[in-house]
Tab-separated table of C-alpha atoms in Angstrom:
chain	number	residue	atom	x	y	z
A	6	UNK	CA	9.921	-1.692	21.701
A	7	UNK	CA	8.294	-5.235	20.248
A	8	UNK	CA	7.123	-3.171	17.138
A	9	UNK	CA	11.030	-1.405	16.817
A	10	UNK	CA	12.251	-4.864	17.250
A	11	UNK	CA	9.568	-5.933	14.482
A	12	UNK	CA	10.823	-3.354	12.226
A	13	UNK	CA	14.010	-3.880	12.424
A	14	UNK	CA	13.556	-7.501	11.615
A	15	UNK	CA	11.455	-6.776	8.588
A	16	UNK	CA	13.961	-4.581	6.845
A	17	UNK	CA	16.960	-7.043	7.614
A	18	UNK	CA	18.817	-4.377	9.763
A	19	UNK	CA	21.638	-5.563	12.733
A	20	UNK	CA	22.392	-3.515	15.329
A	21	UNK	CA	25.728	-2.673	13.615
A	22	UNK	CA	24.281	-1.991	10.378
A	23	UNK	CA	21.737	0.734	12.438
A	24	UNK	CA	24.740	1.742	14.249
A	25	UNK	CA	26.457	2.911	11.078
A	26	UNK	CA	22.994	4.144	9.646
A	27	UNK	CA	23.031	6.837	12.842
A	28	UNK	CA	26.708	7.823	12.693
A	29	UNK	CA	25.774	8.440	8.667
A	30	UNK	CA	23.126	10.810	9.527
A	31	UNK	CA	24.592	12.557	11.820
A	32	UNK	CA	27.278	13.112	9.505
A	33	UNK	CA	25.249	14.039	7.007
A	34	UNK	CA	23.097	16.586	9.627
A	35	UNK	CA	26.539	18.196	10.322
A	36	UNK	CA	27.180	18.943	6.466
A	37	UNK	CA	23.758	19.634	6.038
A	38	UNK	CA	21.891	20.624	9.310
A	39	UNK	CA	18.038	22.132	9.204
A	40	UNK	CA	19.174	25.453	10.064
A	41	UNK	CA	21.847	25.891	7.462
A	42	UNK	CA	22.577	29.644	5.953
A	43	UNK	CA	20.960	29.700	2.946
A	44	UNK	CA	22.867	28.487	-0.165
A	45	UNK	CA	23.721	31.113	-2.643
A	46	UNK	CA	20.934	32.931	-4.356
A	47	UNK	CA	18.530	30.854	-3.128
A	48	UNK	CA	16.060	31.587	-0.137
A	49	UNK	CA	16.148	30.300	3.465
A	50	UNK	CA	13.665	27.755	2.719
A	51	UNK	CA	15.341	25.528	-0.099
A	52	UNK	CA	17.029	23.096	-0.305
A	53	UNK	CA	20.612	22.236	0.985
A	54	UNK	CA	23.238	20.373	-1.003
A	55	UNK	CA	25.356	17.907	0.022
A	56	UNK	CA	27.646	16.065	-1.926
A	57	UNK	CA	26.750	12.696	-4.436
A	58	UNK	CA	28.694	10.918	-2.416
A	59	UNK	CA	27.195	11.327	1.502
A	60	UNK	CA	24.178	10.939	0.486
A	61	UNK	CA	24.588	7.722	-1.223
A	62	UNK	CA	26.459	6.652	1.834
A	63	UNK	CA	23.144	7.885	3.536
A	64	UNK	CA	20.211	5.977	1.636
A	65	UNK	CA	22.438	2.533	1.244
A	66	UNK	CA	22.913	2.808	5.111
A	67	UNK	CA	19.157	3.661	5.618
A	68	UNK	CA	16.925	1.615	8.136
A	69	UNK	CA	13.966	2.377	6.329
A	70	UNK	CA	13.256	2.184	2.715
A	71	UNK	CA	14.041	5.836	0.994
A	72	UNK	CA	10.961	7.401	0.064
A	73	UNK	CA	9.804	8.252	-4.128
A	74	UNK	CA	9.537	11.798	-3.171
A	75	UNK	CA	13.325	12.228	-1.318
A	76	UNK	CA	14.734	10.530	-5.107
A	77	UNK	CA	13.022	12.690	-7.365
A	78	UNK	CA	14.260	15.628	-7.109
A	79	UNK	CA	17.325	14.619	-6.427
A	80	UNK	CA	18.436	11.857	-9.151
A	81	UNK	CA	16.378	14.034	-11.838
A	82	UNK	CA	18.112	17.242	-13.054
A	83	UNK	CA	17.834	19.375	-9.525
A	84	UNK	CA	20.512	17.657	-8.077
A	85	UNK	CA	19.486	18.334	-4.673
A	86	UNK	CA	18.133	17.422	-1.209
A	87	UNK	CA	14.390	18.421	-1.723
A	88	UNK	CA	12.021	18.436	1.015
A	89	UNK	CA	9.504	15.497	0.780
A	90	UNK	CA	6.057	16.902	-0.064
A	91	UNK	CA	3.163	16.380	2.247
A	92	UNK	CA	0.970	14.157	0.411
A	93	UNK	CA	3.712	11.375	0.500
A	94	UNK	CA	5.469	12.098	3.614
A	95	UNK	CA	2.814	11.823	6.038
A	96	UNK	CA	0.851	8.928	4.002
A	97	UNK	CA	3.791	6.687	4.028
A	98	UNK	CA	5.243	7.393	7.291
A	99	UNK	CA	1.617	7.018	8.162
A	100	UNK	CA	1.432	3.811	7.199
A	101	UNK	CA	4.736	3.143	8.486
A	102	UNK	CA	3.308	3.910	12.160
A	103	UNK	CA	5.676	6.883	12.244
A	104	UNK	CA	2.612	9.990	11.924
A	105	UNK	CA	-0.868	10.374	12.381
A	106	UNK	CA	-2.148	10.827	8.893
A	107	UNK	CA	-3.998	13.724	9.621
A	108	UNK	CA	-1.793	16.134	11.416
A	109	UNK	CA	0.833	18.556	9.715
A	110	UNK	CA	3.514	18.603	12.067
A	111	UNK	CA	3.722	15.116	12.987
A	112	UNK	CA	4.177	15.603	16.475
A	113	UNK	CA	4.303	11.809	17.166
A	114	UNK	CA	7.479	11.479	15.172
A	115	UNK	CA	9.964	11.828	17.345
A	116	UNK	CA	8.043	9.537	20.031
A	117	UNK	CA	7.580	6.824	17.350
A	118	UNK	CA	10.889	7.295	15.573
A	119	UNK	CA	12.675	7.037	19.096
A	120	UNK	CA	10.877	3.414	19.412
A	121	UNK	CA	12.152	2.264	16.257
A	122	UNK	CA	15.686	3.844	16.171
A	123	UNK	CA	15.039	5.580	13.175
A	124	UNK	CA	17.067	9.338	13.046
A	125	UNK	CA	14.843	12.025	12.432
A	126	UNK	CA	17.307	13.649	10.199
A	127	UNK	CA	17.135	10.789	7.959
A	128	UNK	CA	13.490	12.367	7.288
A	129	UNK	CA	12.837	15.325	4.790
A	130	UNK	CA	10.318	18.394	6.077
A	131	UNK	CA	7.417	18.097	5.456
A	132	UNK	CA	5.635	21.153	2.924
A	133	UNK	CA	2.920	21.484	0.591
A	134	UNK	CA	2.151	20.055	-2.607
A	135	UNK	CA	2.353	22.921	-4.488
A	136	UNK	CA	4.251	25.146	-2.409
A	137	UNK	CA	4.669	29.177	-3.210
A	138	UNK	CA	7.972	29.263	-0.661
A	139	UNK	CA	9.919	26.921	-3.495
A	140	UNK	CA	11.073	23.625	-2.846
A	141	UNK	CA	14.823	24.578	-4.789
A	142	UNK	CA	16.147	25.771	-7.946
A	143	UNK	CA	17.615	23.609	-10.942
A	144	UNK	CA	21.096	24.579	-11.142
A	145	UNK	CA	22.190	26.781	-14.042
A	146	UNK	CA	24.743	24.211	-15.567
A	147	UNK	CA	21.801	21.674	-15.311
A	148	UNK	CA	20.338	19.971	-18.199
A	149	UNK	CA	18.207	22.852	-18.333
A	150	UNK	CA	20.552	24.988	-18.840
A	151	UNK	CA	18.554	28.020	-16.595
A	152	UNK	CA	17.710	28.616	-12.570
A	153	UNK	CA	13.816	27.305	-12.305
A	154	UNK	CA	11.804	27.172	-9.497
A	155	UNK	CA	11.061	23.388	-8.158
A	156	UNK	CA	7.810	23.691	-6.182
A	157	UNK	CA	5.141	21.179	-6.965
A	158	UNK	CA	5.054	17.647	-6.274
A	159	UNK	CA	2.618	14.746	-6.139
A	160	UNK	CA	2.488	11.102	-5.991
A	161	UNK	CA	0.941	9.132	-8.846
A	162	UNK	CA	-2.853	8.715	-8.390
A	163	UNK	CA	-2.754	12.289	-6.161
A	164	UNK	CA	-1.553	14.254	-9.617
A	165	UNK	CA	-3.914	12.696	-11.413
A	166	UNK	CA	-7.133	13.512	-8.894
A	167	UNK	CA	-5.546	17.325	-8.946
A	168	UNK	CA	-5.205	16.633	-12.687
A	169	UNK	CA	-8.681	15.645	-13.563
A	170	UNK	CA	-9.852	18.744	-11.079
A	171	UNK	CA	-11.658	16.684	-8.590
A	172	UNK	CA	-11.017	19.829	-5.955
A	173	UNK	CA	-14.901	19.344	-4.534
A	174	UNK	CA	-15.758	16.689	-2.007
A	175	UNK	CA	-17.865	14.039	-3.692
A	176	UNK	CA	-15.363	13.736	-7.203
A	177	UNK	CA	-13.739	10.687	-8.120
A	178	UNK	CA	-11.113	9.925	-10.537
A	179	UNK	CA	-10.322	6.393	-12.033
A	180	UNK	CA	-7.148	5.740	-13.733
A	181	UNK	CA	-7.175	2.762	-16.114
A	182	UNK	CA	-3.808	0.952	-16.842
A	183	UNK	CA	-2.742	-2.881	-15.617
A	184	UNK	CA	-5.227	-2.197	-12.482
A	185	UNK	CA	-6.788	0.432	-11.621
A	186	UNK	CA	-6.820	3.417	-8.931
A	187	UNK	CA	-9.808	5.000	-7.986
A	188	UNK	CA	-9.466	8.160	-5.933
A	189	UNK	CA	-12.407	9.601	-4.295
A	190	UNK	CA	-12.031	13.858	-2.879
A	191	UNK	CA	-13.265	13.802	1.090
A	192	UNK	CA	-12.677	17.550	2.362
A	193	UNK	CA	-10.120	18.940	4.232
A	194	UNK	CA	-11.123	16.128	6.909
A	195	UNK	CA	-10.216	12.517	7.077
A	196	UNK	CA	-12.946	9.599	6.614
A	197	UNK	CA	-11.693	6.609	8.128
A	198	UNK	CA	-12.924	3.470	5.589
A	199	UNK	CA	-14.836	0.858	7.226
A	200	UNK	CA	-15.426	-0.646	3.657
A	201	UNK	CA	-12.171	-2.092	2.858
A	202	UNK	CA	-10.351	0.835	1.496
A	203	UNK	CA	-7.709	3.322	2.000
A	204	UNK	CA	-8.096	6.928	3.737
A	205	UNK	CA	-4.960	8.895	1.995
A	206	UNK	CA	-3.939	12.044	1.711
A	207	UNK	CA	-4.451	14.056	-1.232
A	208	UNK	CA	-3.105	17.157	-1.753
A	209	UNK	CA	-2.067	20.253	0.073
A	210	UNK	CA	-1.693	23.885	-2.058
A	211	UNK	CA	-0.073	26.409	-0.397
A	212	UNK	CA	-1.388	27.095	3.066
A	213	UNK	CA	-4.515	25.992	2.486
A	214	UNK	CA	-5.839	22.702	4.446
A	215	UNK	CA	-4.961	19.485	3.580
A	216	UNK	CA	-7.378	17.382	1.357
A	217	UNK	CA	-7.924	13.781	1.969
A	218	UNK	CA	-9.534	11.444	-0.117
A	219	UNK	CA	-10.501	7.818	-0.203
A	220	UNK	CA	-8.374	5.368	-2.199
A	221	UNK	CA	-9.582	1.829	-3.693
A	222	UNK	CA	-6.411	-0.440	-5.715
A	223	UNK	CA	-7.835	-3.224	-8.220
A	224	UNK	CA	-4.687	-5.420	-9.158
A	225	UNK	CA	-5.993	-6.921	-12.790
A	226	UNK	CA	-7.548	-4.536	-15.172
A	227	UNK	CA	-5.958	-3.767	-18.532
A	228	UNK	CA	-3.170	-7.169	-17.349
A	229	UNK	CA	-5.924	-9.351	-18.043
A	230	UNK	CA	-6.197	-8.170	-21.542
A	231	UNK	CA	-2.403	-8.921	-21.704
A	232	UNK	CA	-2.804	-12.115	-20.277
A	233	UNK	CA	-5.890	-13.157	-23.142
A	234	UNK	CA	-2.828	-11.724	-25.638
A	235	UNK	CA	-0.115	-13.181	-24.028
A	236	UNK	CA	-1.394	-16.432	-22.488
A	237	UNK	CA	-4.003	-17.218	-24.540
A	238	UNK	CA	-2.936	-15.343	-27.874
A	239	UNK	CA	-5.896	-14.353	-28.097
A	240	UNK	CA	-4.580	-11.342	-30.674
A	241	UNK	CA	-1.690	-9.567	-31.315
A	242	UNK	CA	-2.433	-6.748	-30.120
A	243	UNK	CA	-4.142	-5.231	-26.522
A	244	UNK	CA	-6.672	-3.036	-28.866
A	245	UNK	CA	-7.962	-5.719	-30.197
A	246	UNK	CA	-9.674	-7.104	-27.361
A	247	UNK	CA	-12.560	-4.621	-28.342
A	248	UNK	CA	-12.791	-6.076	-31.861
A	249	UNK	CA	-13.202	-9.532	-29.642
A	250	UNK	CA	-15.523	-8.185	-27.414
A	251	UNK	CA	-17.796	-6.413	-30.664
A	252	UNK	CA	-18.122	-9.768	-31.861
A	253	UNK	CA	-20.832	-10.937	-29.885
A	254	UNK	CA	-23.583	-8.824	-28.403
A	255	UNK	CA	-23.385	-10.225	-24.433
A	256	UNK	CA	-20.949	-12.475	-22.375
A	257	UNK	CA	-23.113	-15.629	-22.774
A	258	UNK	CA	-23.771	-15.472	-19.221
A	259	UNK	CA	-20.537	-15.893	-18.058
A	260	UNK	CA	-18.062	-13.839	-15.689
A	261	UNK	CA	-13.931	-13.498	-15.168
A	262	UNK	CA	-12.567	-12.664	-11.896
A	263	UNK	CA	-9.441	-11.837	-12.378
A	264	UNK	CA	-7.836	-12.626	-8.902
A	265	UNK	CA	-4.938	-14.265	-9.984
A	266	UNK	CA	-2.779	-12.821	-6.542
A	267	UNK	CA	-5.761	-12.187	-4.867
A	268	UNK	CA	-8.340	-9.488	-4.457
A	269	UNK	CA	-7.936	-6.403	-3.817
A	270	UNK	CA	-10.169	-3.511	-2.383
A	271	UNK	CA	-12.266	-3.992	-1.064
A	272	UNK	CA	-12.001	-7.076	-0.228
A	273	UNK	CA	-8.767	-7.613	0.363
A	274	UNK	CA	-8.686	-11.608	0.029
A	275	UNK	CA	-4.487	-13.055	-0.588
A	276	UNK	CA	-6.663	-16.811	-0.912
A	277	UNK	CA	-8.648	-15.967	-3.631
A	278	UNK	CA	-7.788	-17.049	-6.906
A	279	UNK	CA	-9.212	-16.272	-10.752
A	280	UNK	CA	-12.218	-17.896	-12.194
A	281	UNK	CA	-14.060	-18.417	-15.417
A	282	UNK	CA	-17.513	-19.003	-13.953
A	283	UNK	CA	-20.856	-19.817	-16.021
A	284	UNK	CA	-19.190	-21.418	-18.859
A	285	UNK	CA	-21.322	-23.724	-21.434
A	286	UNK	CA	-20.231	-25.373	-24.720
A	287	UNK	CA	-21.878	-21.631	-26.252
A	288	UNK	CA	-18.784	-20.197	-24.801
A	289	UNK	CA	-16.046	-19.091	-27.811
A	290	UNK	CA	-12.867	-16.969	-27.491
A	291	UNK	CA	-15.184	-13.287	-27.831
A	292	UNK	CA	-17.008	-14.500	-25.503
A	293	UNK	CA	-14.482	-15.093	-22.877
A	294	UNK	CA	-12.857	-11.132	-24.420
A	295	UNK	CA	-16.214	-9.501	-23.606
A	296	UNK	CA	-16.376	-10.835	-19.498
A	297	UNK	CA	-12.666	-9.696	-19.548
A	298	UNK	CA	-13.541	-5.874	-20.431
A	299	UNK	CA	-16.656	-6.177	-17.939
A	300	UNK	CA	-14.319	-7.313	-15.474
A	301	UNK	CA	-12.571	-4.007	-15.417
A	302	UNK	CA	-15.685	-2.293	-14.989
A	303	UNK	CA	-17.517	-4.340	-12.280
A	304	UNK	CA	-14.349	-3.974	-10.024
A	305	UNK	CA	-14.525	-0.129	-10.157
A	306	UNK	CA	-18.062	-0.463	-9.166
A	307	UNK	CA	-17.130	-2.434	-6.118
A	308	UNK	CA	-14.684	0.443	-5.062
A	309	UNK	CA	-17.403	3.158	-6.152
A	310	UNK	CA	-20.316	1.495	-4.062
A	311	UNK	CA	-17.966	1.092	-0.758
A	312	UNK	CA	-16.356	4.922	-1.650
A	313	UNK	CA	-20.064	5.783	-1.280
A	314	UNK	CA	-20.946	3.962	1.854
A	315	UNK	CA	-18.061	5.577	3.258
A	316	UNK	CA	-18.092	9.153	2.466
A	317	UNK	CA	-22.097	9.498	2.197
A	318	UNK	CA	-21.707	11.016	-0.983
A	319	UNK	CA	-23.386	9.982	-3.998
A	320	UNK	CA	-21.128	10.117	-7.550
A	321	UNK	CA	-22.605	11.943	-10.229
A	322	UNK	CA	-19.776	11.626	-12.819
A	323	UNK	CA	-16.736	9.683	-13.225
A	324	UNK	CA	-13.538	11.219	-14.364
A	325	UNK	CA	-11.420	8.714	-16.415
A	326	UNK	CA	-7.643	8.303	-17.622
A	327	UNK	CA	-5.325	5.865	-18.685
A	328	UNK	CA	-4.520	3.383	-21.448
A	329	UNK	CA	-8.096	2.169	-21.175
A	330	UNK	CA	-9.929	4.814	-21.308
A	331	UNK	CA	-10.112	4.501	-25.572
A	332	UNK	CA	-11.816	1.292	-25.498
A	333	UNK	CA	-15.172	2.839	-26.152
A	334	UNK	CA	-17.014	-0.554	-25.266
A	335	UNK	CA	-15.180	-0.968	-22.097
A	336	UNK	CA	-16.555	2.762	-20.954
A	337	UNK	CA	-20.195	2.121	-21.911
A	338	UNK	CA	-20.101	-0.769	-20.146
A	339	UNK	CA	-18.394	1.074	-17.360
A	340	UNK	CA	-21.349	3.975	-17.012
A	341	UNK	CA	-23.870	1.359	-17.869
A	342	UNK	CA	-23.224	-0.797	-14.824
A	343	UNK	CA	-22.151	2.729	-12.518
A	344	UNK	CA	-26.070	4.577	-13.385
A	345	UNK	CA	-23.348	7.528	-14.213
A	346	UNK	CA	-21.612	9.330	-16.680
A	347	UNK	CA	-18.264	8.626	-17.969
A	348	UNK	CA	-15.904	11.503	-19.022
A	349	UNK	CA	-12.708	11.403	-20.604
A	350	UNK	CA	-10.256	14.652	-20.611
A	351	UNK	CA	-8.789	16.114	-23.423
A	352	UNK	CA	-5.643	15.134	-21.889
A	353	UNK	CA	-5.752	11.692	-20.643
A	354	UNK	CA	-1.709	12.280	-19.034
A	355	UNK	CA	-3.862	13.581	-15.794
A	356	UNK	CA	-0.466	12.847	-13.969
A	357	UNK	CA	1.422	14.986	-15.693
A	358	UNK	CA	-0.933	17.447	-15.496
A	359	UNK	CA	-1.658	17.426	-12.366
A	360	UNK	CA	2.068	17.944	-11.372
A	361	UNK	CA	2.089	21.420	-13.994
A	362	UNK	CA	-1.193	22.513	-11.821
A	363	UNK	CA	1.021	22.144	-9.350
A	364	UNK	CA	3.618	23.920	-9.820
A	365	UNK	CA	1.621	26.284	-11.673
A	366	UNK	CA	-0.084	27.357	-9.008
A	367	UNK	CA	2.776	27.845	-6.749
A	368	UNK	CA	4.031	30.552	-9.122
A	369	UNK	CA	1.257	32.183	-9.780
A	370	UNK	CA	0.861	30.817	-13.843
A	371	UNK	CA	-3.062	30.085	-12.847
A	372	UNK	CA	-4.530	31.820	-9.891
A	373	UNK	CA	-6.420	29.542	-8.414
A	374	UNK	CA	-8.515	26.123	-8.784
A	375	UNK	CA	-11.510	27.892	-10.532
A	376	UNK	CA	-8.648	28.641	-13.487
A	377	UNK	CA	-7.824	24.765	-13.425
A	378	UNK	CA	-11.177	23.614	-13.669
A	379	UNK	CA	-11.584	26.267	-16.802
A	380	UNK	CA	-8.648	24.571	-18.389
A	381	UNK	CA	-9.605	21.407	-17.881
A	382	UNK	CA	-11.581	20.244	-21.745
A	383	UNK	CA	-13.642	17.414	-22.119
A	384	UNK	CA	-13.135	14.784	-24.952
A	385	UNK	CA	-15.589	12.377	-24.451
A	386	UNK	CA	-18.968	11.187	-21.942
A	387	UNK	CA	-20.515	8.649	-22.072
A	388	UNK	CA	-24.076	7.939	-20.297
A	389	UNK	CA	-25.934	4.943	-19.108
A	390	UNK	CA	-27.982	3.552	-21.918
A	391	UNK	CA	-28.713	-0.226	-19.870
A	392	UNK	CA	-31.923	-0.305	-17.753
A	393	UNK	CA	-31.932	-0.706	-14.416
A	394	UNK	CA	-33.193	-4.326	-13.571
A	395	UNK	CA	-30.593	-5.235	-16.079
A	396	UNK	CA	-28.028	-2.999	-14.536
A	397	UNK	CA	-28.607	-5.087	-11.362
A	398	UNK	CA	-28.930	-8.623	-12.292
A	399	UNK	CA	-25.632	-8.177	-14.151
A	400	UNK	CA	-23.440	-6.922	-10.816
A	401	UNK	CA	-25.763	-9.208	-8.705
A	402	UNK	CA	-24.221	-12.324	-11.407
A	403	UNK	CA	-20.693	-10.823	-10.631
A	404	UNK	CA	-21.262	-10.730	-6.922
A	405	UNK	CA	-21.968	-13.998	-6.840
A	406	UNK	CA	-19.224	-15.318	-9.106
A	407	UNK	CA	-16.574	-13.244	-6.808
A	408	UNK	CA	-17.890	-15.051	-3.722
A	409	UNK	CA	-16.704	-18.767	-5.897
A	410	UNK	CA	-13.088	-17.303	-5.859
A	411	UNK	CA	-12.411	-16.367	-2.418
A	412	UNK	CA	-10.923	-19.353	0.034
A	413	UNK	CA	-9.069	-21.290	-2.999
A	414	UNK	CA	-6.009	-21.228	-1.410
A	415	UNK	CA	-5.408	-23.235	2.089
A	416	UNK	CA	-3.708	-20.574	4.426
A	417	UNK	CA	-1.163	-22.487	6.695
């Protein structure tokens, strides 16, 4: 009851307020209950509609934030009540203390929901991420102007490890954009992180097991270009960092931890604080652009090295994507200081992509991963090219100037 009471608190909700969120749902149960006859021409297990207006009356009367998933498919051009996929659904309730992370039929939910006073009709079903039984149909008088299946759906960094084909235990994706998101496959069984990062769920196709994976966030990647640009001005443009960086053949001994909110996995340190550490009159502006690329890279080796701990699995290659991903110096750097190869898609959108797999598979466009994989091109690798001892007295330098960082800020 203390953690109901918690929750409650947190999200700002009165008694009346939950009061009128339970009298909403159950409203909205008896215009749209579970077991409804199927709407026309579409099968048992769709969707089912309700009108514009309920459900707004629903989610602004909601004790608990709405989740991505429930939107989607209804603000975008379905129009409809969608079930909420797996891979979000149990994460987030998950983390919510609502399901175990690892089971499929949450049956803690109505034991932890009951504690917080949260209607379980206010919660979608849970189904696969690419599901064959069809999540609904866009309407015919859509934007779309024709009936077509919705049945694939995936958060963010989840697309993009199904879009860079990291099906196998042991492959990683990192997406490069303002920070970064490093997804590591596990199996169809969980591995609870001891080294600071996140155990997630990954994807579900079909009726297949889930697949869980390990999950490391980096707040300042490609922002700390933007802050040398915007800041600093640096340049006018983010590309031109590289051109910076080119202009001198090492840092000058110097490194830039970017922690201006903190650190992030794994560390997960709110009193650290960024740093220019190392710095001598020597020191010009390319220098400082160079340490700002490296940055980028020596973070994803922090996540890499405690993904490895974790799972007991050694990376062989690195799947990239992102904005990134086309500063060439940046990913030499990056496979220099990982031992490993970097590889770059032919179709850096992995998110996008990994949403069409999806949905592809659910209809039976590709047959299976082994098609995905075949689909899936290479554009670029890059291999390590630094020697070892170098390789370590560079991350051993970055170690240290992370440690200078952490405890800036008095906690209360």
């Amino acid at each position: 009851s203390e953690m109901g009471n918690m929750i409650k608190s947190l999200f700002g909700k009165k008694e009346d307020k939950m009061d009128a969120a339970v009298s909403t749902a159950d409203a909205v149960v008896e215009a749209a209950p579970e077991a409804a006859a199927p709407v026309a021409d579409q099968p048992a297990a769709g969707p089912v509609h309700v009108s514009d207006d309920t459900f707004e009356e629903l989610v602004l009367n909601a004790p608990v934030p709405v989740m991505v998933d429930f939107w989607a498919p209804w603000c975008g051009p379905c129009r409809m009540i969608a079930p909420i996929v797996e891979d979000l659904a149990v994460k987030y309730e998950g983390r919510a203390v609502i399901a175990k992370i690892n089971t499929d039929e949450n049956v803690d939910v109505a034991t932890n929901l009951g504690i917080m006073g949260i209607p379980r009709q206010m919660l979608p079903r849970v189904v696969p991420s690419s599901d064959p039984d069809i999540y609904g149909y866009t309407p015919v008088d859509g934007p779309f102007g024709a009936r077509i299946p919705v049945c694939g759906d995936l958060g963010d960094q989840q697309a993009a490890l199904v879009g860079q084909t990291c099906y196998s235990p042991g492959e990683a994706k990192n997406t490069y954009g303002t920070g970064c998101f490093m997804l590591m496959n596990t199996g169809t069984e969980p591995i609870p992180s001891k080294s600071g990062l996140l155990t997630t769920l990954a994807y579900k196709i079909g009726n297949r097991p889930a697949v869980y994976a390990l999950e490391g966030s980096i707040a300042i990647t490609g922002a700390l270009v933007q802050w040398l640009r915007d800041n600093l001005n640096f340049f006018d443009d983010s590309p031109m960092v590289e051109e910076f960086a080119k202009e001198v053949e090492d840092s000058g001994g110097i490194y830039f931890v970017p922690a201006f909110s903190g650190l992030f996995a794994p560390y997960w340190q709110s009193d650290a604080r960024g740093a220019i550490v190392g710095m001598t009159r020597y020191i010009n502006k390319y220098h400082i652009s160079r340490p700002a690329l490296e940055a980028t890279a020596h973070q994803t080796r922090e996540v890499l090295d405690a993904m490895n701990k974790d799972s007991g699995v050694q990376l062989k290659a690195l799947k990239v994507d992102g904005g990134m991903v086309y500063n060439e110096t940046l990913m030499q750097f990056q496979s220099d200081i990982l031992g490993v190869p970097v590889v770059r898609p032919k179709v850096a959108e992995t998110t996008a992509l990994g949403a069409a797999y999806a949905a592809g598979l659910a209809v039976g466009f590709w047959g299976n991963l082994e098609d995905l994989r075949e689909n899936w091109l290479v554009d670029a690798t890059w291999d390590p090219a630094m020697e070892m001892g170098t390789r370590k007295e560079l991350y051993q330098g970055w170690l240290k100037a992370v440690k200078r960082t952490m405890g800036w800020v008095e906690q209360e």
